[in-house]
């Protein structure tokens, strides 16, 4: 049997390799790529033969990359980026191809922007496939590794290869149940209230968007939640308050009453963020323009 050579490597093989590297699991990589575990295992076997290295060794329930695999991460990503760049000048018709995109965002942008976007594009017979992952306080490596192709966040990551555009600006508001309490009417009353807050998986909390105030004076949260959708269930019927953007009234916090903060605090901007590899892709440019158009209708 003749030895497989480097020309057997293609974009799908490299993407599979990078996905296994990120997930440390064949089954998780298969789920993410939408293929069978046997297909992933077959591709990994081919890659091992071409490169002459096991690349991953089993440890407990997962896989650990070898030094060779770790050294290949950046070169493999650069090759994929170069292959993508070949398509930048290609003709693009949204009706002639399926558009797949993975988006890192939290509850409000996801539920305010993308349902109408999907309804509009489906009515136009556009085949748009959306997948969402939580962004928390986002890391630029999510974009650099191609784990997502777009972010919507009030805390955009920085980097020479990271592009961003402001979509919306919204003041911060207090959300509460008017049947149970009045909103705090001073900074001290606000600090002394019992709060609900969101804390992301990396340990940082959503209060990071609150600038220009001494947060150490605010009473620690009574309830800490992993996402914004859970806030109404705790605030309704209680004297708890939550501080979030006014845009939340159009999404996850629509069922709650809201009032302006009783002190000065800068408004929050939501940014759309992408990697330079996507900057000139016609499908990506088309999608960004559609997102901007919907965001403009939501501006508070």
PDB file of N, CA and C in Angstrom, residues 197-266:
ATOM      1  N   UNK A 197     -27.674  39.122  39.686  1.00  0.00           N
ATOM      2  CA  UNK A 197     -26.677  39.405  38.655  1.00  0.00           C
ATOM      3  C   UNK A 197     -26.335  38.143  37.880  1.00  0.00           C
ATOM      4  N   UNK A 198     -25.798  38.343  36.695  1.00  0.00           N
ATOM      5  CA  UNK A 198     -25.349  37.236  35.848  1.00  0.00           C
ATOM      6  C   UNK A 198     -23.840  37.111  35.969  1.00  0.00           C
ATOM      7  N   UNK A 199     -23.374  35.892  36.181  1.00  0.00           N
ATOM      8  CA  UNK A 199     -21.939  35.598  36.197  1.00  0.00           C
ATOM      9  C   UNK A 199     -21.666  34.534  35.151  1.00  0.00           C
ATOM     10  N   UNK A 200     -20.688  34.797  34.305  1.00  0.00           N
ATOM     11  CA  UNK A 200     -20.389  33.904  33.195  1.00  0.00           C
ATOM     12  C   UNK A 200     -19.494  32.746  33.638  1.00  0.00           C
ATOM     13  N   UNK A 201     -19.316  31.795  32.736  1.00  0.00           N
ATOM     14  CA  UNK A 201     -18.585  30.565  33.076  1.00  0.00           C
ATOM     15  C   UNK A 201     -17.141  30.832  33.475  1.00  0.00           C
ATOM     16  N   UNK A 202     -16.558  31.935  32.967  1.00  0.00           N
ATOM     17  CA  UNK A 202     -15.167  32.234  33.296  1.00  0.00           C
ATOM     18  C   UNK A 202     -15.017  32.972  34.622  1.00  0.00           C
ATOM     19  N   UNK A 203     -16.135  33.174  35.347  1.00  0.00           N
ATOM     20  CA  UNK A 203     -16.084  33.810  36.658  1.00  0.00           C
ATOM     21  C   UNK A 203     -16.343  35.292  36.652  1.00  0.00           C
ATOM     22  N   UNK A 204     -16.310  35.933  35.489  1.00  0.00           N
ATOM     23  CA  UNK A 204     -16.571  37.374  35.427  1.00  0.00           C
ATOM     24  C   UNK A 204     -18.072  37.618  35.329  1.00  0.00           C
ATOM     25  N   UNK A 205     -18.525  38.779  35.794  1.00  0.00           N
ATOM     26  CA  UNK A 205     -19.963  39.006  35.798  1.00  0.00           C
ATOM     27  C   UNK A 205     -20.367  40.129  34.866  1.00  0.00           C
ATOM     28  N   UNK A 206     -21.670  40.172  34.603  1.00  0.00           N
ATOM     29  CA  UNK A 206     -22.215  41.116  33.633  1.00  0.00           C
ATOM     30  C   UNK A 206     -22.095  42.554  34.106  1.00  0.00           C
ATOM     31  N   UNK A 207     -21.797  42.756  35.370  1.00  0.00           N
ATOM     32  CA  UNK A 207     -21.651  44.107  35.889  1.00  0.00           C
ATOM     33  C   UNK A 207     -20.411  44.803  35.322  1.00  0.00           C
ATOM     34  N   UNK A 208     -19.597  44.062  34.574  1.00  0.00           N
ATOM     35  CA  UNK A 208     -18.399  44.657  33.959  1.00  0.00           C
ATOM     36  C   UNK A 208     -18.747  45.794  33.014  1.00  0.00           C
ATOM     37  N   UNK A 209     -19.988  45.830  32.501  1.00  0.00           N
ATOM     38  CA  UNK A 209     -20.383  46.898  31.578  1.00  0.00           C
ATOM     39  C   UNK A 209     -20.744  48.179  32.321  1.00  0.00           C
ATOM     40  N   UNK A 210     -20.811  48.111  33.626  1.00  0.00           N
ATOM     41  CA  UNK A 210     -21.210  49.257  34.436  1.00  0.00           C
ATOM     42  C   UNK A 210     -19.961  50.055  34.799  1.00  0.00           C
ATOM     43  N   UNK A 211     -19.795  51.201  34.166  1.00  0.00           N
ATOM     44  CA  UNK A 211     -18.550  51.955  34.301  1.00  0.00           C
ATOM     45  C   UNK A 211     -18.798  53.276  35.029  1.00  0.00           C
ATOM     46  N   UNK A 212     -17.718  53.791  35.623  1.00  0.00           N
ATOM     47  CA  UNK A 212     -17.787  55.119  36.228  1.00  0.00           C
ATOM     48  C   UNK A 212     -18.424  55.171  37.599  1.00  0.00           C
ATOM     49  N   UNK A 213     -18.659  54.022  38.231  1.00  0.00           N
ATOM     50  CA  UNK A 213     -19.212  53.996  39.585  1.00  0.00           C
ATOM     51  C   UNK A 213     -18.367  53.058  40.447  1.00  0.00           C
ATOM     52  N   UNK A 214     -18.404  53.271  41.737  1.00  0.00           N
ATOM     53  CA  UNK A 214     -17.661  52.436  42.681  1.00  0.00           C
ATOM     54  C   UNK A 214     -18.502  51.211  43.022  1.00  0.00           C
ATOM     55  N   UNK A 215     -18.272  50.130  42.300  1.00  0.00           N
ATOM     56  CA  UNK A 215     -19.092  48.936  42.484  1.00  0.00           C
ATOM     57  C   UNK A 215     -18.874  48.261  43.833  1.00  0.00           C
ATOM     58  N   UNK A 216     -17.780  48.597  44.498  1.00  0.00           N
ATOM     59  CA  UNK A 216     -17.527  47.973  45.812  1.00  0.00           C
ATOM     60  C   UNK A 216     -18.573  48.394  46.841  1.00  0.00           C
ATOM     61  N   UNK A 217     -19.293  49.490  46.579  1.00  0.00           N
ATOM     62  CA  UNK A 217     -20.323  49.945  47.511  1.00  0.00           C
ATOM     63  C   UNK A 217     -21.651  49.212  47.316  1.00  0.00           C
ATOM     64  N   UNK A 218     -21.804  48.518  46.191  1.00  0.00           N
ATOM     65  CA  UNK A 218     -23.058  47.838  45.899  1.00  0.00           C
ATOM     66  C   UNK A 218     -23.118  46.519  46.671  1.00  0.00           C
ATOM     67  N   UNK A 219     -24.218  46.282  47.317  1.00  0.00           N
ATOM     68  CA  UNK A 219     -24.382  45.052  48.101  1.00  0.00           C
ATOM     69  C   UNK A 219     -24.176  43.820  47.212  1.00  0.00           C
ATOM     70  N   UNK A 220     -23.435  42.818  47.682  1.00  0.00           N
ATOM     71  CA  UNK A 220     -23.244  41.594  46.886  1.00  0.00           C
ATOM     72  C   UNK A 220     -24.579  40.973  46.493  1.00  0.00           C
ATOM     73  N   UNK A 221     -24.592  40.363  45.321  1.00  0.00           N
ATOM     74  CA  UNK A 221     -25.836  39.803  44.782  1.00  0.00           C
ATOM     75  C   UNK A 221     -26.406  38.720  45.695  1.00  0.00           C
ATOM     76  N   UNK A 222     -27.720  38.719  45.805  1.00  0.00           N
ATOM     77  CA  UNK A 222     -28.430  37.668  46.531  1.00  0.00           C
ATOM     78  C   UNK A 222     -28.545  36.422  45.662  1.00  0.00           C
ATOM     79  N   UNK A 223     -28.714  36.646  44.358  1.00  0.00           N
ATOM     80  CA  UNK A 223     -28.842  35.541  43.404  1.00  0.00           C
ATOM     81  C   UNK A 223     -27.864  35.784  42.262  1.00  0.00           C
ATOM     82  N   UNK A 224     -27.068  34.774  41.935  1.00  0.00           N
ATOM     83  CA  UNK A 224     -26.140  34.833  40.803  1.00  0.00           C
ATOM     84  C   UNK A 224     -26.543  33.759  39.806  1.00  0.00           C
ATOM     85  N   UNK A 225     -26.722  34.150  38.560  1.00  0.00           N
ATOM     86  CA  UNK A 225     -27.268  33.270  37.529  1.00  0.00           C
ATOM     87  C   UNK A 225     -26.296  33.130  36.364  1.00  0.00           C
ATOM     88  N   UNK A 226     -26.417  32.043  35.578  1.00  0.00           N
ATOM     89  CA  UNK A 226     -25.507  31.843  34.443  1.00  0.00           C
ATOM     90  C   UNK A 226     -25.942  32.547  33.169  1.00  0.00           C
ATOM     91  N   UNK A 227     -27.219  33.008  33.103  1.00  0.00           N
ATOM     92  CA  UNK A 227     -27.669  33.695  31.891  1.00  0.00           C
ATOM     93  C   UNK A 227     -28.849  34.601  32.221  1.00  0.00           C
ATOM     94  N   UNK A 228     -29.129  35.536  31.312  1.00  0.00           N
ATOM     95  CA  UNK A 228     -30.117  36.581  31.564  1.00  0.00           C
ATOM     96  C   UNK A 228     -31.557  36.066  31.559  1.00  0.00           C
ATOM     97  N   UNK A 229     -31.820  35.009  30.818  1.00  0.00           N
ATOM     98  CA  UNK A 229     -33.188  34.505  30.717  1.00  0.00           C
ATOM     99  C   UNK A 229     -33.767  34.080  32.062  1.00  0.00           C
ATOM    100  N   UNK A 230     -32.901  33.752  33.011  1.00  0.00           N
ATOM    101  CA  UNK A 230     -33.378  33.273  34.309  1.00  0.00           C
ATOM    102  C   UNK A 230     -33.754  34.413  35.254  1.00  0.00           C
ATOM    103  N   UNK A 231     -33.411  35.645  34.920  1.00  0.00           N
ATOM    104  CA  UNK A 231     -33.633  36.767  35.835  1.00  0.00           C
ATOM    105  C   UNK A 231     -35.112  36.962  36.186  1.00  0.00           C
ATOM    106  N   UNK A 232     -36.046  36.998  35.201  1.00  0.00           N
ATOM    107  CA  UNK A 232     -37.446  37.288  35.559  1.00  0.00           C
ATOM    108  C   UNK A 232     -38.033  36.339  36.593  1.00  0.00           C
ATOM    109  N   UNK A 233     -37.678  35.075  36.533  1.00  0.00           N
ATOM    110  CA  UNK A 233     -38.256  34.111  37.473  1.00  0.00           C
ATOM    111  C   UNK A 233     -37.902  34.452  38.920  1.00  0.00           C
ATOM    112  N   UNK A 234     -36.745  35.087  39.141  1.00  0.00           N
ATOM    113  CA  UNK A 234     -36.333  35.446  40.501  1.00  0.00           C
ATOM    114  C   UNK A 234     -36.820  36.833  40.905  1.00  0.00           C
ATOM    115  N   UNK A 235     -36.938  37.739  39.942  1.00  0.00           N
ATOM    116  CA  UNK A 235     -37.343  39.106  40.269  1.00  0.00           C
ATOM    117  C   UNK A 235     -38.850  39.206  40.496  1.00  0.00           C
ATOM    118  N   UNK A 236     -39.634  38.494  39.667  1.00  0.00           N
ATOM    119  CA  UNK A 236     -41.092  38.551  39.814  1.00  0.00           C
ATOM    120  C   UNK A 236     -41.505  38.064  41.199  1.00  0.00           C
ATOM    121  N   UNK A 237     -42.385  38.825  41.848  1.00  0.00           N
ATOM    122  CA  UNK A 237     -42.879  38.433  43.164  1.00  0.00           C
ATOM    123  C   UNK A 237     -41.904  38.682  44.293  1.00  0.00           C
ATOM    124  N   UNK A 238     -40.817  39.439  44.026  1.00  0.00           N
ATOM    125  CA  UNK A 238     -39.816  39.707  45.059  1.00  0.00           C
ATOM    126  C   UNK A 238     -39.432  41.186  45.038  1.00  0.00           C
ATOM    127  N   UNK A 239     -38.580  41.584  45.984  1.00  0.00           N
ATOM    128  CA  UNK A 239     -38.074  42.960  45.997  1.00  0.00           C
ATOM    129  C   UNK A 239     -36.677  43.056  45.378  1.00  0.00           C
ATOM    130  N   UNK A 240     -36.267  42.013  44.673  1.00  0.00           N
ATOM    131  CA  UNK A 240     -34.957  42.009  44.016  1.00  0.00           C
ATOM    132  C   UNK A 240     -34.951  42.951  42.819  1.00  0.00           C
ATOM    133  N   UNK A 241     -33.773  43.459  42.474  1.00  0.00           N
ATOM    134  CA  UNK A 241     -33.610  44.259  41.263  1.00  0.00           C
ATOM    135  C   UNK A 241     -32.452  43.698  40.445  1.00  0.00           C
ATOM    136  N   UNK A 242     -32.496  43.979  39.151  1.00  0.00           N
ATOM    137  CA  UNK A 242     -31.419  43.595  38.252  1.00  0.00           C
ATOM    138  C   UNK A 242     -31.067  44.803  37.397  1.00  0.00           C
ATOM    139  N   UNK A 243     -29.796  45.010  37.131  1.00  0.00           N
ATOM    140  CA  UNK A 243     -29.347  46.136  36.319  1.00  0.00           C
ATOM    141  C   UNK A 243     -28.854  45.618  34.973  1.00  0.00           C
ATOM    142  N   UNK A 244     -29.533  46.040  33.905  1.00  0.00           N
ATOM    143  CA  UNK A 244     -29.194  45.567  32.564  1.00  0.00           C
ATOM    144  C   UNK A 244     -29.526  46.673  31.568  1.00  0.00           C
ATOM    145  N   UNK A 245     -29.167  46.470  30.315  1.00  0.00           N
ATOM    146  CA  UNK A 245     -29.440  47.501  29.318  1.00  0.00           C
ATOM    147  C   UNK A 245     -30.939  47.606  29.035  1.00  0.00           C
ATOM    148  N   UNK A 246     -31.365  48.790  28.605  1.00  0.00           N
ATOM    149  CA  UNK A 246     -32.764  48.997  28.245  1.00  0.00           C
ATOM    150  C   UNK A 246     -33.188  48.059  27.117  1.00  0.00           C
ATOM    151  N   UNK A 247     -32.239  47.624  26.314  1.00  0.00           N
ATOM    152  CA  UNK A 247     -32.543  46.697  25.226  1.00  0.00           C
ATOM    153  C   UNK A 247     -33.109  45.381  25.746  1.00  0.00           C
ATOM    154  N   UNK A 248     -32.786  45.040  26.996  1.00  0.00           N
ATOM    155  CA  UNK A 248     -33.299  43.797  27.569  1.00  0.00           C
ATOM    156  C   UNK A 248     -34.827  43.809  27.658  1.00  0.00           C
ATOM    157  N   UNK A 249     -35.416  45.005  27.676  1.00  0.00           N
ATOM    158  CA  UNK A 249     -36.875  45.103  27.743  1.00  0.00           C
ATOM    159  C   UNK A 249     -37.511  44.555  26.475  1.00  0.00           C
ATOM    160  N   UNK A 250     -36.741  44.511  25.384  1.00  0.00           N
ATOM    161  CA  UNK A 250     -37.239  43.961  24.124  1.00  0.00           C
ATOM    162  C   UNK A 250     -36.929  42.473  23.996  1.00  0.00           C
ATOM    163  N   UNK A 251     -36.279  41.913  25.002  1.00  0.00           N
ATOM    164  CA  UNK A 251     -35.876  40.513  24.927  1.00  0.00           C
ATOM    165  C   UNK A 251     -36.128  39.774  26.219  1.00  0.00           C
ATOM    166  N   UNK A 252     -35.068  39.289  26.878  1.00  0.00           N
ATOM    167  CA  UNK A 252     -35.227  38.400  28.034  1.00  0.00           C
ATOM    168  C   UNK A 252     -35.982  38.993  29.216  1.00  0.00           C
ATOM    169  N   UNK A 253     -35.966  40.327  29.388  1.00  0.00           N
ATOM    170  CA  UNK A 253     -36.581  40.931  30.570  1.00  0.00           C
ATOM    171  C   UNK A 253     -37.879  41.672  30.238  1.00  0.00           C
ATOM    172  N   UNK A 254     -38.521  41.281  29.160  1.00  0.00           N
ATOM    173  CA  UNK A 254     -39.737  41.969  28.711  1.00  0.00           C
ATOM    174  C   UNK A 254     -40.848  41.945  29.757  1.00  0.00           C
ATOM    175  N   UNK A 255     -40.892  40.931  30.611  1.00  0.00           N
ATOM    176  CA  UNK A 255     -41.986  40.787  31.580  1.00  0.00           C
ATOM    177  C   UNK A 255     -41.803  41.644  32.822  1.00  0.00           C
ATOM    178  N   UNK A 256     -40.651  42.307  32.968  1.00  0.00           N
ATOM    179  CA  UNK A 256     -40.378  43.071  34.187  1.00  0.00           C
ATOM    180  C   UNK A 256     -40.602  44.565  33.968  1.00  0.00           C
ATOM    181  N   UNK A 257     -40.817  45.286  35.060  1.00  0.00           N
ATOM    182  CA  UNK A 257     -40.866  46.747  35.024  1.00  0.00           C
ATOM    183  C   UNK A 257     -39.436  47.276  35.028  1.00  0.00           C
ATOM    184  N   UNK A 258     -39.252  48.486  34.523  1.00  0.00           N
ATOM    185  CA  UNK A 258     -37.908  49.042  34.511  1.00  0.00           C
ATOM    186  C   UNK A 258     -37.944  50.546  34.759  1.00  0.00           C
ATOM    187  N   UNK A 259     -36.827  51.079  35.241  1.00  0.00           N
ATOM    188  CA  UNK A 259     -36.700  52.509  35.530  1.00  0.00           C
ATOM    189  C   UNK A 259     -35.241  52.903  35.334  1.00  0.00           C
ATOM    190  N   UNK A 260     -34.994  54.177  35.038  1.00  0.00           N
ATOM    191  CA  UNK A 260     -33.597  54.627  34.880  1.00  0.00           C
ATOM    192  C   UNK A 260     -32.829  54.510  36.191  1.00  0.00           C
ATOM    193  N   UNK A 261     -31.522  54.388  36.088  1.00  0.00           N
ATOM    194  CA  UNK A 261     -30.678  54.391  37.276  1.00  0.00           C
ATOM    195  C   UNK A 261     -30.767  55.757  37.955  1.00  0.00           C
ATOM    196  N   UNK A 262     -30.732  55.800  39.281  1.00  0.00           N
ATOM    197  CA  UNK A 262     -30.827  57.078  39.993  1.00  0.00           C
ATOM    198  C   UNK A 262     -29.468  57.763  40.158  1.00  0.00           C
ATOM    199  N   UNK A 263     -28.551  57.502  39.268  1.00  0.00           N
ATOM    200  CA  UNK A 263     -27.212  58.102  39.300  1.00  0.00           C
ATOM    201  C   UNK A 263     -26.650  58.073  37.888  1.00  0.00           C
ATOM    202  N   UNK A 264     -25.583  58.809  37.662  1.00  0.00           N
ATOM    203  CA  UNK A 264     -24.976  58.882  36.340  1.00  0.00           C
ATOM    204  C   UNK A 264     -24.173  57.612  36.046  1.00  0.00           C
ATOM    205  N   UNK A 265     -24.411  57.063  34.862  1.00  0.00           N
ATOM    206  CA  UNK A 265     -23.664  55.882  34.419  1.00  0.00           C
ATOM    207  C   UNK A 265     -23.689  55.867  32.900  1.00  0.00           C
ATOM    208  N   UNK A 266     -22.532  55.736  32.248  1.00  0.00           N
ATOM    209  CA  UNK A 266     -22.501  55.789  30.784  1.00  0.00           C
ATOM    210  C   UNK A 266     -23.344  54.682  30.160  1.00  0.00           C
TER     211      UNK A 266
END
